[in-house]
mmCIF file of C-alpha atoms in Angstrom:
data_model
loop_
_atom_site.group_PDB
_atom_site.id
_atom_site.type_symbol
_atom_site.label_atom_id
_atom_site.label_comp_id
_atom_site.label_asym_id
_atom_site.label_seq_id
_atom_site.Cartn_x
_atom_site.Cartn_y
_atom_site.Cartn_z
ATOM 1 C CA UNK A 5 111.829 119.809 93.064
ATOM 2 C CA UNK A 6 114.299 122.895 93.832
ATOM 3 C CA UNK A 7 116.158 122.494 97.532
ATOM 4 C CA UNK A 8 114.128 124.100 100.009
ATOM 5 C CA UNK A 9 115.313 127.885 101.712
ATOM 6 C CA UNK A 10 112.531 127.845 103.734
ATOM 7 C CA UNK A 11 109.383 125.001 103.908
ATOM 8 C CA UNK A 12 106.955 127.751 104.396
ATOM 9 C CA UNK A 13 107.797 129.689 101.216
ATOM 10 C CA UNK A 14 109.348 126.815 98.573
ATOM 11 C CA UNK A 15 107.556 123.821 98.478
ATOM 12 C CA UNK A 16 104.536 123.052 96.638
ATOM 13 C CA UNK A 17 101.977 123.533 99.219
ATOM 14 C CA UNK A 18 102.837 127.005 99.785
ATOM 15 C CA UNK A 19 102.179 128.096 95.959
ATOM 16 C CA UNK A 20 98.889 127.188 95.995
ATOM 17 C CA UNK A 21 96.570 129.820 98.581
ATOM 18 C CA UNK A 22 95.095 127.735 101.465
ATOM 19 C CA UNK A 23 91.218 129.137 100.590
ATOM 20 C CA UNK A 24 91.936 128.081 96.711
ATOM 21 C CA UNK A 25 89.673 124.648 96.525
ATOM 22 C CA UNK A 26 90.127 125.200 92.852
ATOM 23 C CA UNK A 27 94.093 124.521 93.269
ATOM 24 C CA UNK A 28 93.734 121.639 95.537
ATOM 25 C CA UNK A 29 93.210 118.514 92.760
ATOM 26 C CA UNK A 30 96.492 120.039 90.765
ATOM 27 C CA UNK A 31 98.742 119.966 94.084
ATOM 28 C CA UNK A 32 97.276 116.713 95.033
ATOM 29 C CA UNK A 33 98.667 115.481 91.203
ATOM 30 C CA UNK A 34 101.635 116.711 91.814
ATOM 31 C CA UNK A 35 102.669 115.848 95.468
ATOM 32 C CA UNK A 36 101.437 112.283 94.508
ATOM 33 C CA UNK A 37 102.807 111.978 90.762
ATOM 34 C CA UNK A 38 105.720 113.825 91.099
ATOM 35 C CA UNK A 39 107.368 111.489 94.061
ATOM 36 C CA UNK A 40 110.309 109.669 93.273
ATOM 37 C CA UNK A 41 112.297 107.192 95.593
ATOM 38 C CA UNK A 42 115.622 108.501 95.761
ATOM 39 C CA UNK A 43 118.199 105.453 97.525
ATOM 40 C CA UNK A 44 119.571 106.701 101.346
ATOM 41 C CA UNK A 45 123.717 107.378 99.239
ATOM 42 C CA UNK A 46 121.771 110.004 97.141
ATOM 43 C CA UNK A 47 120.506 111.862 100.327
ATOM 44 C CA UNK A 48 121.930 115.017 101.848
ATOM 45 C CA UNK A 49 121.604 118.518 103.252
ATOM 46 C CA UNK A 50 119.509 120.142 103.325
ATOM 47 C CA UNK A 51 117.019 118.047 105.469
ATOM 48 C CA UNK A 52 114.629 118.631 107.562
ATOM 49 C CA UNK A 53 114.711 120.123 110.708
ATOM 50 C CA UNK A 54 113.488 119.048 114.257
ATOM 51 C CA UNK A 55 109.959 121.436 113.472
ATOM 52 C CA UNK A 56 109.796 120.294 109.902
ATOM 53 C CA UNK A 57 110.086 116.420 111.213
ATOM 54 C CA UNK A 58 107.178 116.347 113.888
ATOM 55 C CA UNK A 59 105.282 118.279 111.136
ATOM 56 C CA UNK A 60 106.275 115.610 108.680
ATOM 57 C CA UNK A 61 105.302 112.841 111.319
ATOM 58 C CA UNK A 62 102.137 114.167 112.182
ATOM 59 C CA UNK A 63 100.756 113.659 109.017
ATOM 60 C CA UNK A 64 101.193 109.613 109.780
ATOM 61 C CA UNK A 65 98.413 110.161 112.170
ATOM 62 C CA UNK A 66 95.845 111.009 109.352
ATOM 63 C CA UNK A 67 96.181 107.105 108.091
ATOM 64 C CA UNK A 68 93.260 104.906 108.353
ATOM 65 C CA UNK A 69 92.893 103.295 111.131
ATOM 66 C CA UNK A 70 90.185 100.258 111.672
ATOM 67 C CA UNK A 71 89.718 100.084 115.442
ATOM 68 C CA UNK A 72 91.919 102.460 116.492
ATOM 69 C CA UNK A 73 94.418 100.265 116.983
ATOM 70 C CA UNK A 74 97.475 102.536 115.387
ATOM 71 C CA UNK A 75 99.023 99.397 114.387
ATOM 72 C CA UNK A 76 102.216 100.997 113.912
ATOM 73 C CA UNK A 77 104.774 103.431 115.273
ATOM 74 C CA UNK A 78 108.419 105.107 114.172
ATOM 75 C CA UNK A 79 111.471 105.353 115.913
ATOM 76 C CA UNK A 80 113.892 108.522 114.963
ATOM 77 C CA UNK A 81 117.369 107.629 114.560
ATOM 78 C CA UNK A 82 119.774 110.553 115.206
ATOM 79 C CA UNK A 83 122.900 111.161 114.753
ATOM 80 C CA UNK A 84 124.215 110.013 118.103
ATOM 81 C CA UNK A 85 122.156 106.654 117.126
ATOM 82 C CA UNK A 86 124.330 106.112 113.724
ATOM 83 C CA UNK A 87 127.009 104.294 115.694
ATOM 84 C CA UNK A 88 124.402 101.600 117.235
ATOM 85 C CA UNK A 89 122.894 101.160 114.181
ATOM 86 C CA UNK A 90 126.307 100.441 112.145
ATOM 87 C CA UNK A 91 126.732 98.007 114.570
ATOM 88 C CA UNK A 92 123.466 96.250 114.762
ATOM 89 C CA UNK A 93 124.113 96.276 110.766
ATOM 90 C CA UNK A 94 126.991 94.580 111.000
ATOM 91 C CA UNK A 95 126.222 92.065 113.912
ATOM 92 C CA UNK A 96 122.913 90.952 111.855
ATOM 93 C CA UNK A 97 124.779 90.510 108.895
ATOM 94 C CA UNK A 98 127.403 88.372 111.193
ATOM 95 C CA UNK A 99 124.328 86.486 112.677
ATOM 96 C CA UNK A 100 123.356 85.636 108.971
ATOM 97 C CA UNK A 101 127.238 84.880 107.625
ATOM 98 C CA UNK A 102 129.704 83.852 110.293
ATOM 99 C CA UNK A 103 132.500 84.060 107.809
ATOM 100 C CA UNK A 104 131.118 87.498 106.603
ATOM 101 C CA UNK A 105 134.968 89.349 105.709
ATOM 102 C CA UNK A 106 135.682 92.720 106.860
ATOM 103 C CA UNK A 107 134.745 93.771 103.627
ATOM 104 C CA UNK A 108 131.437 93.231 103.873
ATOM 105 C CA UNK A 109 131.261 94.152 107.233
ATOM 106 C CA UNK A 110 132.768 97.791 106.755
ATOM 107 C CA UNK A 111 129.792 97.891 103.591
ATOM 108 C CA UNK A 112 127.143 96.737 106.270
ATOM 109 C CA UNK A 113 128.577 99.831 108.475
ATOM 110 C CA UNK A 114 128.518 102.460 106.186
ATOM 111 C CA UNK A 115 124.954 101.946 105.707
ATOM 112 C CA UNK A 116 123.859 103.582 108.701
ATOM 113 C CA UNK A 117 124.929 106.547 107.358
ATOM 114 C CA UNK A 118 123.680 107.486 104.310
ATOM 115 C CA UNK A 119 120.748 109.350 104.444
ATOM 116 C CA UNK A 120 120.809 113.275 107.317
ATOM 117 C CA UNK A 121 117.241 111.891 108.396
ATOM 118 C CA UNK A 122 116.812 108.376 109.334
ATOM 119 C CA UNK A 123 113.403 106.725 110.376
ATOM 120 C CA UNK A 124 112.740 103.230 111.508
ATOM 121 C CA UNK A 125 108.741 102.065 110.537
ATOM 122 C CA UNK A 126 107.287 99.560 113.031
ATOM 123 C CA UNK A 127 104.291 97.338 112.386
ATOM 124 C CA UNK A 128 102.483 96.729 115.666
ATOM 125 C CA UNK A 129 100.196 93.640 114.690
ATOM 126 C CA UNK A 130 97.661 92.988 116.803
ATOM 127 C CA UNK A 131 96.397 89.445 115.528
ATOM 128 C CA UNK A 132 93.733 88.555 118.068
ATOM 129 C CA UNK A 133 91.414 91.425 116.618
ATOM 130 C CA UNK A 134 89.134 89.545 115.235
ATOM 131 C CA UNK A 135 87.159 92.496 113.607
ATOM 132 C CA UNK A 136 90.324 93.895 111.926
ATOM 133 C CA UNK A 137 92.531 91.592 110.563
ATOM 134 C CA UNK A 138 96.477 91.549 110.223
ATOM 135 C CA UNK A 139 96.614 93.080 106.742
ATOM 136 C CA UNK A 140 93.801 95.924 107.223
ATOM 137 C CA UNK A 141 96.260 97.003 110.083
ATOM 138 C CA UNK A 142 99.685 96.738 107.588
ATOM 139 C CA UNK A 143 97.704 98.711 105.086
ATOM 140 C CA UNK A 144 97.449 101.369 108.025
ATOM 141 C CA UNK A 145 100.468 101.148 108.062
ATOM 142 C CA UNK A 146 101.224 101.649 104.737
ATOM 143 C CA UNK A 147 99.106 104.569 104.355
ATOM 144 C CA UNK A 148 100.862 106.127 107.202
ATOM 145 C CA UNK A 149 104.024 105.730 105.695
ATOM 146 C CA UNK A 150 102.359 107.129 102.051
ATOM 147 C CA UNK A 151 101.117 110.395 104.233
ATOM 148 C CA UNK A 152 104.908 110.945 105.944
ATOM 149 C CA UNK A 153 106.477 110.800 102.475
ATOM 150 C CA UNK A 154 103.907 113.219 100.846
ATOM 151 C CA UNK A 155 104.548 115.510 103.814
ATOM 152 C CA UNK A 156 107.895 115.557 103.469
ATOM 153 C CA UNK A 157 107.534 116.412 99.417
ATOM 154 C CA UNK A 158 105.374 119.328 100.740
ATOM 155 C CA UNK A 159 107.923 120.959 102.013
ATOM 156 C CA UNK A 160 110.509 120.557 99.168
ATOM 157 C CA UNK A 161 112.304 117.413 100.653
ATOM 158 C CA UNK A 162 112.605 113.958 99.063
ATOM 159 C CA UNK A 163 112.676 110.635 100.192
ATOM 160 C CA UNK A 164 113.452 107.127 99.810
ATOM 161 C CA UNK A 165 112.383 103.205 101.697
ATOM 162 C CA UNK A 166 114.804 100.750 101.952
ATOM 163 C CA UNK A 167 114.772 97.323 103.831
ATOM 164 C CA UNK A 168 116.614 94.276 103.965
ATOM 165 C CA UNK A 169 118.024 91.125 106.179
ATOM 166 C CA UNK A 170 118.906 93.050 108.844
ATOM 167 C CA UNK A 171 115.289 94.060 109.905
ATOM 168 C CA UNK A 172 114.250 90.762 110.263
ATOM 169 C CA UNK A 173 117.667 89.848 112.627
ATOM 170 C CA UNK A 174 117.207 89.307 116.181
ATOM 171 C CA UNK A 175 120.058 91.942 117.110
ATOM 172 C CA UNK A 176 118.120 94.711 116.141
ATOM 173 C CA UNK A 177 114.923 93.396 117.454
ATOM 174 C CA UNK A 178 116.587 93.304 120.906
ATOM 175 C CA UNK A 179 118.769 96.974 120.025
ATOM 176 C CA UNK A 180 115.325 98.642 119.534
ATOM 177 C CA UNK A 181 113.317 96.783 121.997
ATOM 178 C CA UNK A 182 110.398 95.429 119.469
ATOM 179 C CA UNK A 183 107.418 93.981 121.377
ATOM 180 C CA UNK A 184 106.283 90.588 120.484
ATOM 181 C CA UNK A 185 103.487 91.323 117.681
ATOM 182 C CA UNK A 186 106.356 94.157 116.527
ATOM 183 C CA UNK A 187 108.015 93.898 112.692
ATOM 184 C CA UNK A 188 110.398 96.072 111.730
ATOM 185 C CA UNK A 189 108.998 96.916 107.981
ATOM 186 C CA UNK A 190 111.285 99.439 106.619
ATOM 187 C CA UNK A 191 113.770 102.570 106.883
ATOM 188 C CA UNK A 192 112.591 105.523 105.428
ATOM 189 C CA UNK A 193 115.309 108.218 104.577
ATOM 190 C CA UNK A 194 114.614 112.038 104.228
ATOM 191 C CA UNK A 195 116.642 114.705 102.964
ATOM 192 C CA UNK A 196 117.562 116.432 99.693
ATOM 193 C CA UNK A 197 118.327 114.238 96.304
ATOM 194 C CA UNK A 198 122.126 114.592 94.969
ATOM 195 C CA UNK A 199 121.161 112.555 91.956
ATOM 196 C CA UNK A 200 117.294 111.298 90.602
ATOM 197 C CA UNK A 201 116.838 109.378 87.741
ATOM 198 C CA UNK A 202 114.570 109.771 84.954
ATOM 199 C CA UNK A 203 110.670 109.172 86.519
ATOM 200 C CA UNK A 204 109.681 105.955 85.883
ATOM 201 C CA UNK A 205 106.840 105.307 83.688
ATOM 202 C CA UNK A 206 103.810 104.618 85.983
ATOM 203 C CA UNK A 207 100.999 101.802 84.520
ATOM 204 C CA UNK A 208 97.937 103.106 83.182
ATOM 205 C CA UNK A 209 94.718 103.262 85.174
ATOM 206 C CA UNK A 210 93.331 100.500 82.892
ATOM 207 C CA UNK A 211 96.380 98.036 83.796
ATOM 208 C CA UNK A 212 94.944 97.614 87.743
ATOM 209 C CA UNK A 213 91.572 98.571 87.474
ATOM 210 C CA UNK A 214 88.217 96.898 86.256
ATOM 211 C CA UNK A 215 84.870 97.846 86.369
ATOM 212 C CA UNK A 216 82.005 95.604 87.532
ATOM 213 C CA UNK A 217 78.560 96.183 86.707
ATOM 214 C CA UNK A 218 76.582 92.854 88.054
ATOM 215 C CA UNK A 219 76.394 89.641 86.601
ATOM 216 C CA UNK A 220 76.918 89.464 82.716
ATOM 217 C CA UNK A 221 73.677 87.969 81.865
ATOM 218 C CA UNK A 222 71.747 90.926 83.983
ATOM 219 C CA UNK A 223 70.071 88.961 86.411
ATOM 220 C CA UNK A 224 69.935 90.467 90.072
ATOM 221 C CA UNK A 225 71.424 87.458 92.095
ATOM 222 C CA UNK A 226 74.901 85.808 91.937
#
């Protein structure tokens, strides 16, 4: 996808007119099928803006959501946050490996930068619902996640999840102030890709799908 100018006039969404029904199944393809994770160290400029983000974020708010319960929330992390975060990196990689060198410590730092937008997904599980169980409420989750990322491809950016030890550390539980039933799930970086690879190959429909027409010997019952 070429690097944005503008969101409004380069991204996908904007070539197709908004009363063309017609164009809508072809930009769906393409927003969907044309997404690529692109790794946080092959992020940069341009990114999106402080407008383009809440736009971007609003579109987590279309996800399903059994119950209401929005299961899930995302913290921002700035550029004045970077610092914290390098060192919640490297104190959950200490909390992990004591005898962690500075080597590996300086790597776990420099991961906090990577990527000009930075975004923290939290699961918020609430597991005494009994009419909507733990993993209806992560697939809410997910699908707000999906929505954010096609958002962001909407308006000419790309993106990229990453997670690792460090979400699961107790340091940045306590840096962010997770609840209880909160799980830090993933990062999810947004900006503008300084290298892609090739697409992968995606599975054919027939790899994940079956079709069931009732029991094989006709019958009406199980």
């Amino acid at each position: 996808m070429p690097h944005p100018t503008s969101p409004a006039t380069s991204s996908p969404a904007a070539a197709a007119a908004p009363d063309d029904p017609a164009a809508l199944p072809a930009l769906c393809d393409q927003l969907i099928h044309g997404r690529q994770h692109i790794g946080p160290r092959h992020l940069g400029e341009p990114a999106p803006d402080a407008h383009a983000l809440d736009a971007i974020l609003a579109a987590a708010a279309a996800a399903p959501d059994h119950g209401r319960l929005q299961p899930w929330r995302f913290i921002v992390l700035g550029e004045r946050a970077r610092p914290t975060l390098a060192q919640v990196f490297v104190d959950a990689l200490l909390e992990r490996d004591p005898q962690a060198g500075t080597e590996q410590q300086d790597d776990a730092r420099e991961k906090a930068g990577r990527s000009p937008v930075l975004i923290l997904a939290i699961a918020d599980l609430h597991d005494d619902e009994a009419d909507v169980p733990v993993f209806e409420q992560l697939l809410s989750l997910g699908c707000a996640v999906q929505n954010l990322l096609l958002a962001a491809r909407a308006r000419g950016y790309d993106s990229g999840l990453s997670s690792g030890r460090a979400l699961r550390s107790r340091v940045l539980r306590r840096t962010f102030a997770l609840g209880e039933h909160e799980h830090a799930v993933c990062f999810i970086s947004l900006g503008t890709a300084r290298r892609r690879k090739p697409m992968r190959v995606r599975p054919e429909v027939d790899r994940f799908v079956t079709h069931y027409d009732g029991p094989a010997d006709g019958s009406s019952t199980p």
